[in-house]
Amino acid sequence: MAALASAMNSRLSGSQSQEEGLDKGSDDADAPAASTEGENDETAQASAVPVHMSAEGLVPPRRPSEPQHDPFPQVKLNIKRADNSNSGDDKAIEKHALEWMNQHLASKEIQIDDLFSSLGNGLNLIYALEDATGETVGKYNKRAMLPVHKIDNIAVALNFISKKGINTGFISPQDMMDGNKSKILTLFNYITKKF
């Protein structure tokens, strides 16, 4: 406590001597102000702290160690359906899509057992769409061996479906080639209702 009081007294006396030096005139203006080393350190430290202007006035910045408080915490919802979901609705849609595909592929004498792997090259979907609508889907690769040919075929089928009024913006040809179950089931849910 005594050390604090002596530091305050020395600081006050130092600031009084600086004020007296300014009052004397230009004689002592060129001379350096008399102060102790401790006072210079405190002044340097005080001026090194950046101060920000806010609506309340000058506010010191937050220290990095202080946690930042979010005044409006947002609730994060995870509503994405798992890719390997096997709910009753998914099984029903898959069964209905398999029946629809096999019904429309019967004219080509093609029978599929797995909906997701059979769409990889786009040909089965094209054949089924052509049979269901009685129209041609457009130009496609009948021997799709390379991935680029498979993606082109799927893109032709998706473009045909979108021209018929079904939104296909949620699925890409790559999704179908990779066998993305949730997106394929959603697509077939629309297809089976439309055709």
mmCIF file of C-alpha atoms in Angstrom:
data_model
loop_
_atom_site.group_PDB
_atom_site.id
_atom_site.type_symbol
_atom_site.label_atom_id
_atom_site.label_comp_id
_atom_site.label_asym_id
_atom_site.label_seq_id
_atom_site.Cartn_x
_atom_site.Cartn_y
_atom_site.Cartn_z
ATOM 1 C CA MET A 1 0.000 0.000 0.000
ATOM 2 C CA ALA A 2 2.841 2.363 0.883
ATOM 3 C CA ALA A 3 4.534 1.633 -2.451
ATOM 4 C CA LEU A 4 1.338 2.541 -4.294
ATOM 5 C CA ALA A 5 0.998 5.810 -2.393
ATOM 6 C CA SER A 6 4.625 6.790 -3.071
ATOM 7 C CA ALA A 7 4.187 5.994 -6.782
ATOM 8 C CA MET A 8 1.086 8.192 -6.933
ATOM 9 C CA ASN A 9 2.881 11.058 -5.144
ATOM 10 C CA SER A 10 5.871 10.882 -7.477
ATOM 11 C CA ARG A 11 3.574 10.839 -10.478
ATOM 12 C CA LEU A 12 1.665 13.862 -9.244
ATOM 13 C CA SER A 13 4.850 15.798 -8.509
ATOM 14 C CA GLY A 14 6.209 14.915 -11.945
ATOM 15 C CA SER A 15 3.106 16.199 -13.719
ATOM 16 C CA GLN A 16 3.174 19.405 -11.619
ATOM 17 C CA SER A 17 6.782 20.065 -12.594
ATOM 18 C CA GLN A 18 5.881 19.574 -16.266
ATOM 19 C CA GLU A 19 3.049 22.096 -15.949
ATOM 20 C CA GLU A 20 5.383 24.601 -14.251
ATOM 21 C CA GLY A 21 7.871 24.142 -17.075
ATOM 22 C CA LEU A 22 5.217 25.040 -19.610
ATOM 23 C CA ASP A 23 4.155 28.106 -17.639
ATOM 24 C CA LYS A 24 7.706 29.525 -17.429
ATOM 25 C CA GLY A 25 7.894 30.212 -21.140
ATOM 26 C CA SER A 26 10.205 29.362 -23.976
ATOM 27 C CA ASP A 27 13.362 29.233 -21.859
ATOM 28 C CA ASP A 28 12.651 25.737 -20.595
ATOM 29 C CA ALA A 29 10.480 24.590 -23.521
ATOM 30 C CA ASP A 30 13.480 23.159 -25.350
ATOM 31 C CA ALA A 31 14.703 21.317 -22.259
ATOM 32 C CA PRO A 32 13.380 17.806 -21.734
ATOM 33 C CA ALA A 33 10.739 17.411 -19.061
ATOM 34 C CA ALA A 34 11.997 15.998 -15.791
ATOM 35 C CA SER A 35 10.478 12.629 -15.093
ATOM 36 C CA THR A 36 11.370 9.275 -13.697
ATOM 37 C CA GLU A 37 11.976 6.174 -15.761
ATOM 38 C CA GLY A 38 8.920 4.456 -14.234
ATOM 39 C CA GLU A 39 6.702 7.265 -15.415
ATOM 40 C CA ASN A 40 7.967 6.967 -18.998
ATOM 41 C CA ASP A 41 7.261 3.233 -18.973
ATOM 42 C CA GLU A 42 3.705 3.757 -17.689
ATOM 43 C CA THR A 43 3.024 6.481 -20.254
ATOM 44 C CA ALA A 44 4.370 4.320 -23.080
ATOM 45 C CA GLN A 45 2.264 1.384 -21.975
ATOM 46 C CA ALA A 46 -0.830 3.524 -21.640
ATOM 47 C CA SER A 47 -0.401 5.008 -25.115
ATOM 48 C CA ALA A 48 0.277 1.572 -26.660
ATOM 49 C CA VAL A 49 -3.258 0.337 -25.875
ATOM 50 C CA PRO A 50 -5.430 1.039 -28.931
ATOM 51 C CA VAL A 51 -8.789 2.623 -28.199
ATOM 52 C CA HIS A 52 -11.858 2.313 -30.422
ATOM 53 C CA MET A 53 -14.654 4.821 -30.828
ATOM 54 C CA SER A 54 -18.175 3.527 -30.305
ATOM 55 C CA ALA A 55 -21.601 4.986 -29.606
ATOM 56 C CA GLU A 56 -20.776 5.049 -25.874
ATOM 57 C CA GLY A 57 -17.459 6.862 -26.389
ATOM 58 C CA LEU A 58 -13.921 5.541 -26.237
ATOM 59 C CA VAL A 59 -13.903 1.832 -25.539
ATOM 60 C CA PRO A 60 -10.790 -0.327 -25.123
ATOM 61 C CA PRO A 61 -10.730 -3.383 -27.393
ATOM 62 C CA ARG A 62 -11.468 -6.854 -26.090
ATOM 63 C CA ARG A 63 -8.598 -8.900 -24.928
ATOM 64 C CA PRO A 64 -7.950 -12.046 -26.960
ATOM 65 C CA SER A 65 -8.451 -14.181 -23.850
ATOM 66 C CA GLU A 66 -12.026 -12.938 -23.377
ATOM 67 C CA PRO A 67 -14.594 -15.248 -25.017
ATOM 68 C CA GLN A 68 -16.794 -13.555 -27.555
ATOM 69 C CA HIS A 69 -20.432 -13.710 -26.566
ATOM 70 C CA ASP A 70 -22.969 -14.227 -29.336
ATOM 71 C CA PRO A 71 -26.020 -12.153 -28.385
ATOM 72 C CA PHE A 72 -28.196 -13.994 -30.913
ATOM 73 C CA PRO A 73 -27.285 -17.670 -30.860
ATOM 74 C CA GLN A 74 -28.733 -19.496 -33.819
ATOM 75 C CA VAL A 75 -30.153 -22.939 -33.529
ATOM 76 C CA LYS A 76 -28.492 -25.296 -35.985
ATOM 77 C CA LEU A 77 -30.775 -27.941 -37.393
ATOM 78 C CA ASN A 78 -29.490 -31.055 -39.039
ATOM 79 C CA ILE A 79 -32.356 -32.173 -41.230
ATOM 80 C CA LYS A 80 -30.364 -33.832 -43.991
ATOM 81 C CA ARG A 81 -31.568 -37.328 -44.643
ATOM 82 C CA ALA A 82 -28.908 -40.000 -44.386
ATOM 83 C CA ASP A 83 -27.833 -41.488 -47.710
ATOM 84 C CA ASN A 84 -28.216 -45.017 -46.404
ATOM 85 C CA SER A 85 -31.651 -44.405 -44.895
ATOM 86 C CA ASN A 86 -33.997 -47.365 -45.115
ATOM 87 C CA SER A 87 -37.275 -45.953 -43.878
ATOM 88 C CA GLY A 88 -40.576 -47.512 -44.869
ATOM 89 C CA ASP A 89 -41.276 -44.695 -47.324
ATOM 90 C CA ASP A 90 -37.927 -45.191 -49.038
ATOM 91 C CA LYS A 91 -38.539 -48.905 -49.423
ATOM 92 C CA ALA A 92 -42.011 -48.289 -50.842
ATOM 93 C CA ILE A 93 -40.712 -45.716 -53.340
ATOM 94 C CA GLU A 94 -37.861 -48.037 -54.344
ATOM 95 C CA LYS A 95 -40.251 -50.973 -54.845
ATOM 96 C CA HIS A 96 -42.641 -48.844 -56.902
ATOM 97 C CA ALA A 97 -39.763 -47.445 -59.001
ATOM 98 C CA LEU A 98 -38.422 -50.976 -59.667
ATOM 99 C CA GLU A 99 -41.851 -52.130 -60.775
ATOM 100 C CA TRP A 100 -42.215 -49.072 -63.034
ATOM 101 C CA MET A 101 -38.764 -49.601 -64.560
ATOM 102 C CA ASN A 102 -39.290 -53.344 -65.132
ATOM 103 C CA GLN A 103 -42.738 -52.718 -66.648
ATOM 104 C CA HIS A 104 -41.312 -50.255 -69.173
ATOM 105 C CA LEU A 105 -38.127 -52.245 -69.833
ATOM 106 C CA ALA A 106 -40.052 -55.426 -70.646
ATOM 107 C CA SER A 107 -40.238 -54.402 -74.320
ATOM 108 C CA LYS A 108 -36.391 -54.432 -74.432
ATOM 109 C CA GLU A 109 -36.358 -57.713 -72.482
ATOM 110 C CA ILE A 110 -34.417 -56.139 -69.630
ATOM 111 C CA GLN A 111 -35.055 -57.042 -65.990
ATOM 112 C CA ILE A 112 -33.368 -55.081 -63.177
ATOM 113 C CA ASP A 113 -33.040 -56.029 -59.529
ATOM 114 C CA ASP A 114 -31.158 -53.022 -58.129
ATOM 115 C CA LEU A 115 -32.542 -49.612 -59.016
ATOM 116 C CA PHE A 116 -29.482 -47.601 -58.026
ATOM 117 C CA SER A 117 -26.789 -49.563 -59.878
ATOM 118 C CA SER A 118 -28.932 -50.033 -63.009
ATOM 119 C CA LEU A 119 -29.079 -46.275 -63.666
ATOM 120 C CA GLY A 120 -25.313 -45.819 -63.829
ATOM 121 C CA ASN A 121 -25.031 -45.570 -67.621
ATOM 122 C CA GLY A 122 -28.394 -43.878 -68.254
ATOM 123 C CA LEU A 123 -29.532 -46.382 -70.880
ATOM 124 C CA ASN A 124 -32.130 -48.154 -68.731
ATOM 125 C CA LEU A 125 -33.705 -44.849 -67.751
ATOM 126 C CA ILE A 126 -33.759 -43.700 -71.379
ATOM 127 C CA TYR A 127 -35.390 -46.953 -72.540
ATOM 128 C CA ALA A 128 -38.010 -46.760 -69.785
ATOM 129 C CA LEU A 129 -38.812 -43.105 -70.507
ATOM 130 C CA GLU A 130 -39.155 -43.759 -74.232
ATOM 131 C CA ASP A 131 -41.507 -46.663 -73.554
ATOM 132 C CA ALA A 132 -43.580 -44.719 -71.007
ATOM 133 C CA THR A 133 -44.029 -41.599 -73.182
ATOM 134 C CA GLY A 134 -43.911 -43.077 -76.678
ATOM 135 C CA GLU A 135 -41.390 -40.380 -77.663
ATOM 136 C CA THR A 136 -37.660 -40.390 -78.260
ATOM 137 C CA VAL A 137 -35.552 -38.618 -75.667
ATOM 138 C CA GLY A 138 -32.984 -37.367 -78.176
ATOM 139 C CA LYS A 139 -29.540 -38.419 -79.271
ATOM 140 C CA TYR A 140 -27.627 -40.617 -76.832
ATOM 141 C CA ASN A 141 -24.732 -43.094 -76.724
ATOM 142 C CA LYS A 142 -26.002 -46.647 -77.165
ATOM 143 C CA ARG A 143 -22.656 -48.107 -76.087
ATOM 144 C CA ALA A 144 -21.796 -46.047 -73.035
ATOM 145 C CA MET A 145 -18.439 -47.354 -71.870
ATOM 146 C CA LEU A 146 -16.599 -44.234 -70.713
ATOM 147 C CA PRO A 147 -17.784 -42.119 -67.792
ATOM 148 C CA VAL A 148 -18.272 -39.124 -70.086
ATOM 149 C CA HIS A 149 -20.680 -41.151 -72.243
ATOM 150 C CA LYS A 150 -22.596 -42.312 -69.177
ATOM 151 C CA ILE A 151 -22.914 -38.761 -67.857
ATOM 152 C CA ASP A 152 -24.075 -37.558 -71.290
ATOM 153 C CA ASN A 153 -26.789 -40.239 -71.393
ATOM 154 C CA ILE A 154 -28.018 -39.365 -67.927
ATOM 155 C CA ALA A 155 -28.009 -35.660 -68.850
ATOM 156 C CA VAL A 156 -30.137 -36.414 -71.945
ATOM 157 C CA ALA A 157 -32.627 -38.327 -69.765
ATOM 158 C CA LEU A 158 -32.762 -35.549 -67.133
ATOM 159 C CA ASN A 159 -33.276 -32.881 -69.832
ATOM 160 C CA PHE A 160 -36.148 -34.920 -71.283
ATOM 161 C CA ILE A 161 -37.715 -35.283 -67.833
ATOM 162 C CA SER A 162 -37.404 -31.539 -67.173
ATOM 163 C CA LYS A 163 -39.075 -30.756 -70.522
ATOM 164 C CA LYS A 164 -42.001 -32.869 -69.359
ATOM 165 C CA GLY A 165 -42.491 -30.589 -66.343
ATOM 166 C CA ILE A 166 -40.541 -32.357 -63.602
ATOM 167 C CA ASN A 167 -37.977 -30.274 -61.713
ATOM 168 C CA THR A 168 -34.593 -31.983 -61.929
ATOM 169 C CA GLY A 169 -32.471 -29.189 -60.462
ATOM 170 C CA PHE A 170 -31.842 -31.156 -57.268
ATOM 171 C CA ILE A 171 -30.019 -34.027 -58.993
ATOM 172 C CA SER A 172 -27.006 -34.047 -61.280
ATOM 173 C CA PRO A 173 -25.894 -36.731 -63.733
ATOM 174 C CA GLN A 174 -22.960 -37.435 -61.413
ATOM 175 C CA ASP A 175 -25.386 -38.134 -58.541
ATOM 176 C CA MET A 176 -27.200 -40.718 -60.628
ATOM 177 C CA MET A 177 -23.993 -42.307 -61.865
ATOM 178 C CA ASP A 178 -22.721 -42.555 -58.279
ATOM 179 C CA GLY A 179 -26.023 -44.065 -57.098
ATOM 180 C CA ASN A 180 -27.089 -41.314 -54.662
ATOM 181 C CA LYS A 181 -30.079 -43.090 -53.098
ATOM 182 C CA SER A 182 -31.964 -40.151 -51.618
ATOM 183 C CA LYS A 183 -31.842 -38.083 -54.821
ATOM 184 C CA ILE A 184 -32.693 -41.031 -57.067
ATOM 185 C CA LEU A 185 -35.676 -41.950 -54.895
ATOM 186 C CA THR A 186 -36.893 -38.355 -54.970
ATOM 187 C CA LEU A 187 -36.591 -38.295 -58.763
ATOM 188 C CA PHE A 188 -38.484 -41.567 -59.141
ATOM 189 C CA ASN A 189 -41.169 -40.356 -56.784
ATOM 190 C CA TYR A 190 -41.849 -37.557 -59.326
ATOM 191 C CA ILE A 191 -41.429 -39.807 -62.375
ATOM 192 C CA THR A 192 -43.875 -42.470 -61.226
ATOM 193 C CA LYS A 193 -46.502 -39.843 -60.419
ATOM 194 C CA LYS A 194 -46.106 -38.138 -63.813
ATOM 195 C CA PHE A 195 -45.838 -41.128 -66.195
#
